[in-house]
PDB file of C-alpha atoms in Angstrom:
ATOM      1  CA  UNK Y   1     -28.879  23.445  16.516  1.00  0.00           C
ATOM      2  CA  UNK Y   2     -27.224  21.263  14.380  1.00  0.00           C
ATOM      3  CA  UNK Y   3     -23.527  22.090  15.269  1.00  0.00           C
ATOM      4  CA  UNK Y   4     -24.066  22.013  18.816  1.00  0.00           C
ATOM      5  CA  UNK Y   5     -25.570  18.591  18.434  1.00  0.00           C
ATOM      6  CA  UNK Y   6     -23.150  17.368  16.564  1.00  0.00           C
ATOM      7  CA  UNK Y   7     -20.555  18.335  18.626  1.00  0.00           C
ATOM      8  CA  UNK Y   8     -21.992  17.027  21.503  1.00  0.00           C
ATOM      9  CA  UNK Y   9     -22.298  14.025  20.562  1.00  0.00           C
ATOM     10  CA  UNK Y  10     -18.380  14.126  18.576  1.00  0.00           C
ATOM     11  CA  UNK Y  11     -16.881  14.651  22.073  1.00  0.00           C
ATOM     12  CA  UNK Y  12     -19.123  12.051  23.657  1.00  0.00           C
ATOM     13  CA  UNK Y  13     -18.002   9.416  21.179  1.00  0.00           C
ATOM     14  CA  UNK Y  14     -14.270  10.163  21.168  1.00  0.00           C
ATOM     15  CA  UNK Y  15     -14.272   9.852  24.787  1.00  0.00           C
ATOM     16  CA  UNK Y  16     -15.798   6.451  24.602  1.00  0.00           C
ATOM     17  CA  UNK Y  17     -13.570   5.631  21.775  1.00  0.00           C
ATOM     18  CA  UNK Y  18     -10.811   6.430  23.466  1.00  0.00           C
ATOM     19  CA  UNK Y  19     -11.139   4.193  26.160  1.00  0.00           C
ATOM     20  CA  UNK Y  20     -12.556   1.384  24.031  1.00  0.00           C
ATOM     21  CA  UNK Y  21      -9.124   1.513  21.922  1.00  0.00           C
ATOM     22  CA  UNK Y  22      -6.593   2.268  24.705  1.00  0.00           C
ATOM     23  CA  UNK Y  23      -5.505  -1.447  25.207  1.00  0.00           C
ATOM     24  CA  UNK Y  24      -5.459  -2.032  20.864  1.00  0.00           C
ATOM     25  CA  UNK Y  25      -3.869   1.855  20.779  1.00  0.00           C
ATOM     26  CA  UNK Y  26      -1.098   0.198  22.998  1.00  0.00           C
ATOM     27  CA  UNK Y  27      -0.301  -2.567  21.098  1.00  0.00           C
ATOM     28  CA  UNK Y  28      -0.092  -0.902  17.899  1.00  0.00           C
ATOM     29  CA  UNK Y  29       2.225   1.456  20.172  1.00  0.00           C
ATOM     30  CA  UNK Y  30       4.723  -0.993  21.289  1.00  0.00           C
ATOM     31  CA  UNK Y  31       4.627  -2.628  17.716  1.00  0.00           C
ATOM     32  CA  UNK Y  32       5.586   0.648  16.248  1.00  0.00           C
ATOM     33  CA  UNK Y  33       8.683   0.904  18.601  1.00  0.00           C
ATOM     34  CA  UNK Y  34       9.682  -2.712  17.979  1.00  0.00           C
ATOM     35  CA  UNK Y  35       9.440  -2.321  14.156  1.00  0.00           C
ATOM     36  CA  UNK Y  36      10.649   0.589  12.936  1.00  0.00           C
ATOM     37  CA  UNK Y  37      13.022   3.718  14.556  1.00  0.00           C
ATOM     38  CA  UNK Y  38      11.113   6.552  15.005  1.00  0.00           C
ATOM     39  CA  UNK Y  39       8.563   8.018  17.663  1.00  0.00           C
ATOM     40  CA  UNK Y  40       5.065   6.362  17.749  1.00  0.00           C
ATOM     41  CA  UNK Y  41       2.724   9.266  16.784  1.00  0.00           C
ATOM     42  CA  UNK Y  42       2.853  11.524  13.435  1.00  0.00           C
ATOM     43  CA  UNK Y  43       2.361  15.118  14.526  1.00  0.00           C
ATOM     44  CA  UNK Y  44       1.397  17.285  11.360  1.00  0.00           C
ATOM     45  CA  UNK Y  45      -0.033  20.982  11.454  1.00  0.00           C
ATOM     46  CA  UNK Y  46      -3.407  21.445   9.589  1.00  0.00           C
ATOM     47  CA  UNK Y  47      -6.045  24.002   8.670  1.00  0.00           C
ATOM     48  CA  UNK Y  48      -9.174  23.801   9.901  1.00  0.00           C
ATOM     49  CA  UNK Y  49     -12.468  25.745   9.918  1.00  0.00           C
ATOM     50  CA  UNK Y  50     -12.144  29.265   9.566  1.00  0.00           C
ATOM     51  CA  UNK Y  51      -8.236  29.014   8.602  1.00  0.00           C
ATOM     52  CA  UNK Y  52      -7.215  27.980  13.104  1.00  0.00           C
ATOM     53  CA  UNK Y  53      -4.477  25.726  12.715  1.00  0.00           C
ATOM     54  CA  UNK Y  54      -3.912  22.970  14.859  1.00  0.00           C
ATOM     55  CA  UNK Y  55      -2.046  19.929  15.877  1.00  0.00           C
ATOM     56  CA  UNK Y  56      -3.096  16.511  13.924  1.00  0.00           C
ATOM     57  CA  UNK Y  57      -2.334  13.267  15.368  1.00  0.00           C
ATOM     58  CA  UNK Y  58      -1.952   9.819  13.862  1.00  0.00           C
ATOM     59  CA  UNK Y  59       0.235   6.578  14.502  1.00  0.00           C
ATOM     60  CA  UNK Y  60       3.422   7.252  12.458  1.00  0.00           C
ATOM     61  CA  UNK Y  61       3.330   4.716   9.121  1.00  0.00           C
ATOM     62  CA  UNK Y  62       6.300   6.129   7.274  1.00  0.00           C
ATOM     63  CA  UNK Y  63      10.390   5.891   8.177  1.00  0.00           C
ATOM     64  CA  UNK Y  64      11.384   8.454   9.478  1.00  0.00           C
ATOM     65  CA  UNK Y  65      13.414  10.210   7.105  1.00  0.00           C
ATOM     66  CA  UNK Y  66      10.915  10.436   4.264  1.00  0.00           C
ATOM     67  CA  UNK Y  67      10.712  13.176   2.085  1.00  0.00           C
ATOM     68  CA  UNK Y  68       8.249  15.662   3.046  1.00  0.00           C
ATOM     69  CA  UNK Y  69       9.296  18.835   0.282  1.00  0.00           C
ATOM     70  CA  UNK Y  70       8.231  16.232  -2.297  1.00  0.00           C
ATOM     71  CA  UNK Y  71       4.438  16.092  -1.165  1.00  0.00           C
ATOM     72  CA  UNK Y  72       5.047  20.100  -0.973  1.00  0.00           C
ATOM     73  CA  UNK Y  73       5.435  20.251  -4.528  1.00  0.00           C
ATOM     74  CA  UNK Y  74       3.439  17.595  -5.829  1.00  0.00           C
ATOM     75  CA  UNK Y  75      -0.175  19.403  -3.727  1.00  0.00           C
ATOM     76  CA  UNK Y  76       1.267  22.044  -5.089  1.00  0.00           C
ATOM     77  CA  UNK Y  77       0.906  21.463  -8.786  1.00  0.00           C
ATOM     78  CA  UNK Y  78      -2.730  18.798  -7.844  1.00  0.00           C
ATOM     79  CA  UNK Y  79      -4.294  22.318  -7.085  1.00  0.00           C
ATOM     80  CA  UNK Y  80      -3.212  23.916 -10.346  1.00  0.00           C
ATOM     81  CA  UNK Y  81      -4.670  20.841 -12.227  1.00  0.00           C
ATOM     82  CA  UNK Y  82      -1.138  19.355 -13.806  1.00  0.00           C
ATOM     83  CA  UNK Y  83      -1.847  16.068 -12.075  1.00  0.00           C
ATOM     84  CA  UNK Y  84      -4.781  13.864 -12.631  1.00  0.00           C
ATOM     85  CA  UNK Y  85      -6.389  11.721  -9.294  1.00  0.00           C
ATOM     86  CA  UNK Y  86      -6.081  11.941  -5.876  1.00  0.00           C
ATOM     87  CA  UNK Y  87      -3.973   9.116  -4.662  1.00  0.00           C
ATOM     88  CA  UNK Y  88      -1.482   9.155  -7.832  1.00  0.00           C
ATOM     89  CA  UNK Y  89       0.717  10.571  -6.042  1.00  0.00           C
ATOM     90  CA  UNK Y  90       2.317  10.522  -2.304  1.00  0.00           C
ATOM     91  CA  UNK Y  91       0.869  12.794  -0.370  1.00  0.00           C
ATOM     92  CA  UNK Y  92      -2.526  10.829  -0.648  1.00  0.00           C
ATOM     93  CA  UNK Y  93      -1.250   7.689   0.379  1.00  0.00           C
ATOM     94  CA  UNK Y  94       0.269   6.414  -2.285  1.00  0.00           C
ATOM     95  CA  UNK Y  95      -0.152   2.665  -3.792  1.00  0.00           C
ATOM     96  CA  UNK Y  96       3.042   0.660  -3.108  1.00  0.00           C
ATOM     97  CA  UNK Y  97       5.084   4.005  -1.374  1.00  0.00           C
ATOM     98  CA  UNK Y  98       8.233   2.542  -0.357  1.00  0.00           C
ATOM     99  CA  UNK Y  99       7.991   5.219   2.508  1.00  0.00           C
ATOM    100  CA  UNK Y 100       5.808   3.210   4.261  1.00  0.00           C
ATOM    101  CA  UNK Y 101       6.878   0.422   6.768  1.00  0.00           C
ATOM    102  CA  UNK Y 102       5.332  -2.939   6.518  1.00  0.00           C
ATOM    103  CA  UNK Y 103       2.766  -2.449   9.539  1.00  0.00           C
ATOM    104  CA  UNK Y 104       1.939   0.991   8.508  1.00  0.00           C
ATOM    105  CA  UNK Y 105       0.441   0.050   5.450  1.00  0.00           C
ATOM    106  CA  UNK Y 106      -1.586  -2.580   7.298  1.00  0.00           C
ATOM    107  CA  UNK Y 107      -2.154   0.416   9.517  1.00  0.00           C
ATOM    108  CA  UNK Y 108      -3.775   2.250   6.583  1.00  0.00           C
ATOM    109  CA  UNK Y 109      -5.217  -0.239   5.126  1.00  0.00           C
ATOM    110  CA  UNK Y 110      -7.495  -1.137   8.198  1.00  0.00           C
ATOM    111  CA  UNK Y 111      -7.692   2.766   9.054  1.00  0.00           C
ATOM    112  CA  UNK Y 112      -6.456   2.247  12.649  1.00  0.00           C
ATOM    113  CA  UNK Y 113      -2.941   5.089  11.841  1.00  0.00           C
ATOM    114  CA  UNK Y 114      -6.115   7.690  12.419  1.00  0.00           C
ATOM    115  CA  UNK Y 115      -6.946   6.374  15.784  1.00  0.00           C
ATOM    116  CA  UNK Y 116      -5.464   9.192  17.424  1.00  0.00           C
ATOM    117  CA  UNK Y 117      -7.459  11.159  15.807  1.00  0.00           C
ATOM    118  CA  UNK Y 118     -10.251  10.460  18.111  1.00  0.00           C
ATOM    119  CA  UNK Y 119      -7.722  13.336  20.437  1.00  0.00           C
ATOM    120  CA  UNK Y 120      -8.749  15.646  17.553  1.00  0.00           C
ATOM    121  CA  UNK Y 121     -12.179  15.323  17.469  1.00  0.00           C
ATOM    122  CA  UNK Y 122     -12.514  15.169  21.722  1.00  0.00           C
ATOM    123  CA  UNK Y 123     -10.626  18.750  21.721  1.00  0.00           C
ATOM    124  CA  UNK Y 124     -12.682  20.275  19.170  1.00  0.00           C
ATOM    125  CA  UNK Y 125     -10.099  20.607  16.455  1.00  0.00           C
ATOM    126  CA  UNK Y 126     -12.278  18.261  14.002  1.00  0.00           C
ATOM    127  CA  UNK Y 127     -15.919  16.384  13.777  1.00  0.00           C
ATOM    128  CA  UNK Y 128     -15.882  12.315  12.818  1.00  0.00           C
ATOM    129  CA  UNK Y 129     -17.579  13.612   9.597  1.00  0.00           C
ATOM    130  CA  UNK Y 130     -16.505  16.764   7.286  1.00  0.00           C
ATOM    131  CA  UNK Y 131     -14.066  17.317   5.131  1.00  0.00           C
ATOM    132  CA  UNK Y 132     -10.133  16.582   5.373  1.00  0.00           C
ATOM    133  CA  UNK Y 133      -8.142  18.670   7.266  1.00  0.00           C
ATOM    134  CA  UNK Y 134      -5.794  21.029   4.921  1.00  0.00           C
ATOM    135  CA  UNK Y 135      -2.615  21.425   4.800  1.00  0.00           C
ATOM    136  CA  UNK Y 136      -0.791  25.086   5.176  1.00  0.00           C
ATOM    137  CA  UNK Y 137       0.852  24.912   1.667  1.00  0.00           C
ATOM    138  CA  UNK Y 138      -1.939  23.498   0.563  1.00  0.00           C
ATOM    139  CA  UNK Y 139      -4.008  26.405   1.381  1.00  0.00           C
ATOM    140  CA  UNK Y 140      -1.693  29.075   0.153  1.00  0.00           C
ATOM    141  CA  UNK Y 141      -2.541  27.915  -3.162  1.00  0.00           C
ATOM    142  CA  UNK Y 142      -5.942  28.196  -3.039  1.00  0.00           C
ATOM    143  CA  UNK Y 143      -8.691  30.112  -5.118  1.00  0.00           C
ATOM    144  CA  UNK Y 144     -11.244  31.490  -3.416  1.00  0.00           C
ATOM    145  CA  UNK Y 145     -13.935  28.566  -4.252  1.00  0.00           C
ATOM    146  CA  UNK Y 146     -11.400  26.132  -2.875  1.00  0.00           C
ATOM    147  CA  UNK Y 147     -11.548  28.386   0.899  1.00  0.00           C
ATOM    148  CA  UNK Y 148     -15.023  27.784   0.741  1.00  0.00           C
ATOM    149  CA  UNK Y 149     -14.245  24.396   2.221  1.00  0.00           C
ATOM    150  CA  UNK Y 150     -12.933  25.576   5.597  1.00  0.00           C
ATOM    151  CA  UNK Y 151     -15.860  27.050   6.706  1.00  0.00           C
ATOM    152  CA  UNK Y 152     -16.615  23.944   8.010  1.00  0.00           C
ATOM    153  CA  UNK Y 153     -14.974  21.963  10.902  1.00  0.00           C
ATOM    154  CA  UNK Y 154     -12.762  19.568   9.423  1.00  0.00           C
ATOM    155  CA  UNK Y 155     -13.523  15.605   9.964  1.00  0.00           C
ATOM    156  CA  UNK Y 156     -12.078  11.987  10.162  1.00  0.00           C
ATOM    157  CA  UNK Y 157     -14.012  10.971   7.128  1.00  0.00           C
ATOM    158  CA  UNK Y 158     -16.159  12.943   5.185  1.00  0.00           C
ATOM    159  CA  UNK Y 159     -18.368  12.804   1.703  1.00  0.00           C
ATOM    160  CA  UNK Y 160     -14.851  12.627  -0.532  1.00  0.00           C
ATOM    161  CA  UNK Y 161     -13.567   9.148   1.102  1.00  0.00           C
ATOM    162  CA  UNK Y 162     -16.568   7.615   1.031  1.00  0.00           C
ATOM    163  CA  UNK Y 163     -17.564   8.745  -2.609  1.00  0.00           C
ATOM    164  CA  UNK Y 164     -14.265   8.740  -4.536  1.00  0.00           C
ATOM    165  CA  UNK Y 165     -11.701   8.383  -1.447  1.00  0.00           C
ATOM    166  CA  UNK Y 166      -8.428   7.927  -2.731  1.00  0.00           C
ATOM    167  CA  UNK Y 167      -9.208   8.365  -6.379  1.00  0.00           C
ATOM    168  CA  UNK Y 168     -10.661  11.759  -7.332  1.00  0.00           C
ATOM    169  CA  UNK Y 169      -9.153  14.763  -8.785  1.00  0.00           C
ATOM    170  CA  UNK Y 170      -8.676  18.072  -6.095  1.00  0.00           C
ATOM    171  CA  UNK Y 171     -11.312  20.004  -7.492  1.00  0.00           C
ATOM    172  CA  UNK Y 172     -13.483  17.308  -7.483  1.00  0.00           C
ATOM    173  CA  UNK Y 173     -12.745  16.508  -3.767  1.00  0.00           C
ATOM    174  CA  UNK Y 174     -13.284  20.313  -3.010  1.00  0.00           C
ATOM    175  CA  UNK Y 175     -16.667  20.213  -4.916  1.00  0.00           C
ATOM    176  CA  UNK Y 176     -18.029  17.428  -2.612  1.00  0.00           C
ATOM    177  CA  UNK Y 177     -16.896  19.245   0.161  1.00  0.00           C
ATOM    178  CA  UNK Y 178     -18.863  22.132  -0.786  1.00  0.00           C
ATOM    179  CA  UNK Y 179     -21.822  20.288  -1.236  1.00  0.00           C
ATOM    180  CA  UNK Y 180     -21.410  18.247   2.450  1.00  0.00           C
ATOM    181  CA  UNK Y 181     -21.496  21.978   3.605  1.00  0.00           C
ATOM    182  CA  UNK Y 182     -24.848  22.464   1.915  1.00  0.00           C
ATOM    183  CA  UNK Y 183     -26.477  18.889   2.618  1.00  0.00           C
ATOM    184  CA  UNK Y 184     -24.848  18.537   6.130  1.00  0.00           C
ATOM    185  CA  UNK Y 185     -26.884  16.657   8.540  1.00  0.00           C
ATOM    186  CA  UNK Y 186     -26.983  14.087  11.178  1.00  0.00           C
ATOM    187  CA  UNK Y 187     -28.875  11.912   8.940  1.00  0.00           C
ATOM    188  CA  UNK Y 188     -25.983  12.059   6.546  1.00  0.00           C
ATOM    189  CA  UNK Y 189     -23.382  11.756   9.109  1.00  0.00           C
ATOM    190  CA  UNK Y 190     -24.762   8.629  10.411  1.00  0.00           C
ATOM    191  CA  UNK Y 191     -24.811   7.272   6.074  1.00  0.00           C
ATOM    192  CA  UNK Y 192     -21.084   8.906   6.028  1.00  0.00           C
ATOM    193  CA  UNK Y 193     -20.157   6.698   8.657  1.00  0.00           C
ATOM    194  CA  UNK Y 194     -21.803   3.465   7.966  1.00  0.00           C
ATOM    195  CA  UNK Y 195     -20.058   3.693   4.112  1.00  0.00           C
ATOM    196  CA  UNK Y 196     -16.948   4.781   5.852  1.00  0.00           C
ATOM    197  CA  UNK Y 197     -17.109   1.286   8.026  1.00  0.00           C
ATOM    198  CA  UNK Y 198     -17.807  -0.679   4.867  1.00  0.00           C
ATOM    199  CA  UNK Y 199     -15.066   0.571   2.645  1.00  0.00           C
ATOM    200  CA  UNK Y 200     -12.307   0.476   5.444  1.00  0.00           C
ATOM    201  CA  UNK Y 201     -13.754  -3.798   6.075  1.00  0.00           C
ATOM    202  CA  UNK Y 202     -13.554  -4.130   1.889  1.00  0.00           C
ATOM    203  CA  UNK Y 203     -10.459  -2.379   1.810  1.00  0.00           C
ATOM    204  CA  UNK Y 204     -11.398  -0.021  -1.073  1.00  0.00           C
ATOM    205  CA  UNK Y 205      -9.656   2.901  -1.415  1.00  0.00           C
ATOM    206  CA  UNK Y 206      -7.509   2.594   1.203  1.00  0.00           C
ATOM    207  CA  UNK Y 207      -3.728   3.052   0.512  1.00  0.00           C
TER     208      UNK Y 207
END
């Protein structure tokens, strides 16, 4: 009951998102174009629940030459333990990356470079709350207690943003997905969200 309620109401909500941030999802369009070379929308492929890979969508914050093998390796050896937090490093979101143009990182900063997502959520790919959508290369180098995680549907923001966000080790980002999966309910959705909405307006954690 709780799945189909949830995702109920996740496609109601991005469809009223949608609409209530076409005219700022414009803007930030057009600014995009006028500030940096490069299409408007970041298209990445991610794992979500059960391993189905699909399409995510965000509002592109980086040049577009930036150097995507070096993320490769650096998930790569954040799985095996060699580095310490979350966020360290570039491939989640980086303090001060010089890969990112001067209105993505106020596109970060506020959250709005995950608008698109809302596309996500409306076609069933992810839920506004669970945990973050993996990357393939990311999940080749997984245990088996680090799978555990995609058995559930993959979300916007999740338990690990709002407890440690940017700042947490892998495992330890894994470990609070597991327990979402345990505790999950609307009740903690709707707390999810609300702490979600107060870090993004304090600007905590948010590279």
């Amino acid at each position: 009951m709780y799945n189909f309620c949830k995702s109920i109401i996740d496609k109601i909500l991005a469809l009223f998102f949608i609409f209530l941030y076409l005219p700022l999802s414009l803007i930030i369009a057009v600014v995009i174009k006028i500030t940096s070379k490069g299409p408007v929308f970041f298209k990445q492929q991610r794992v979500g629940q059960y391993g189905r890979v699909f399409i995510l969508y965000k509002f592109r914050t980086m040049v577009l030459d930036f150097d995507a093998e070096r993320d490769q390796v650096f998930v790569k050896k954040l799985i095996k333990g060699e580095y310490g937090k979350i966020g360290e490093e570039p491939v989640f979101k980086l303090k001060n990356d010089p890969r990112i143009t001067r209105f993505g990182m106020f596109l970060r900063k506020t959250g709005l470079d995950e608008l698109p997502q809302l596309i996500n959520v409306l076609k069933g790919d992810m839920s506004f709350v669970g945990p973050r959508p993996a990357l393939h290369y990311e999940v080749e180098r997984y245990t088996l207690r680090h799978k555990e995680r995609l058995k559930v549907q993959p979300g916007i923001t999740g338990l690990w943003q709002v407890t440690g966000r940017s700042m947490t080790t892998f495992d330890e980002m894994v470990e609070l997905d597991l327990l979402y999966a345990t505790k999950k309910s609307l009740i903690l959705d709707l707390k999810i969200l609300f702490k979600t909405i107060l870090l993004v307006f304090r600007g905590k954690g948010a590279y």
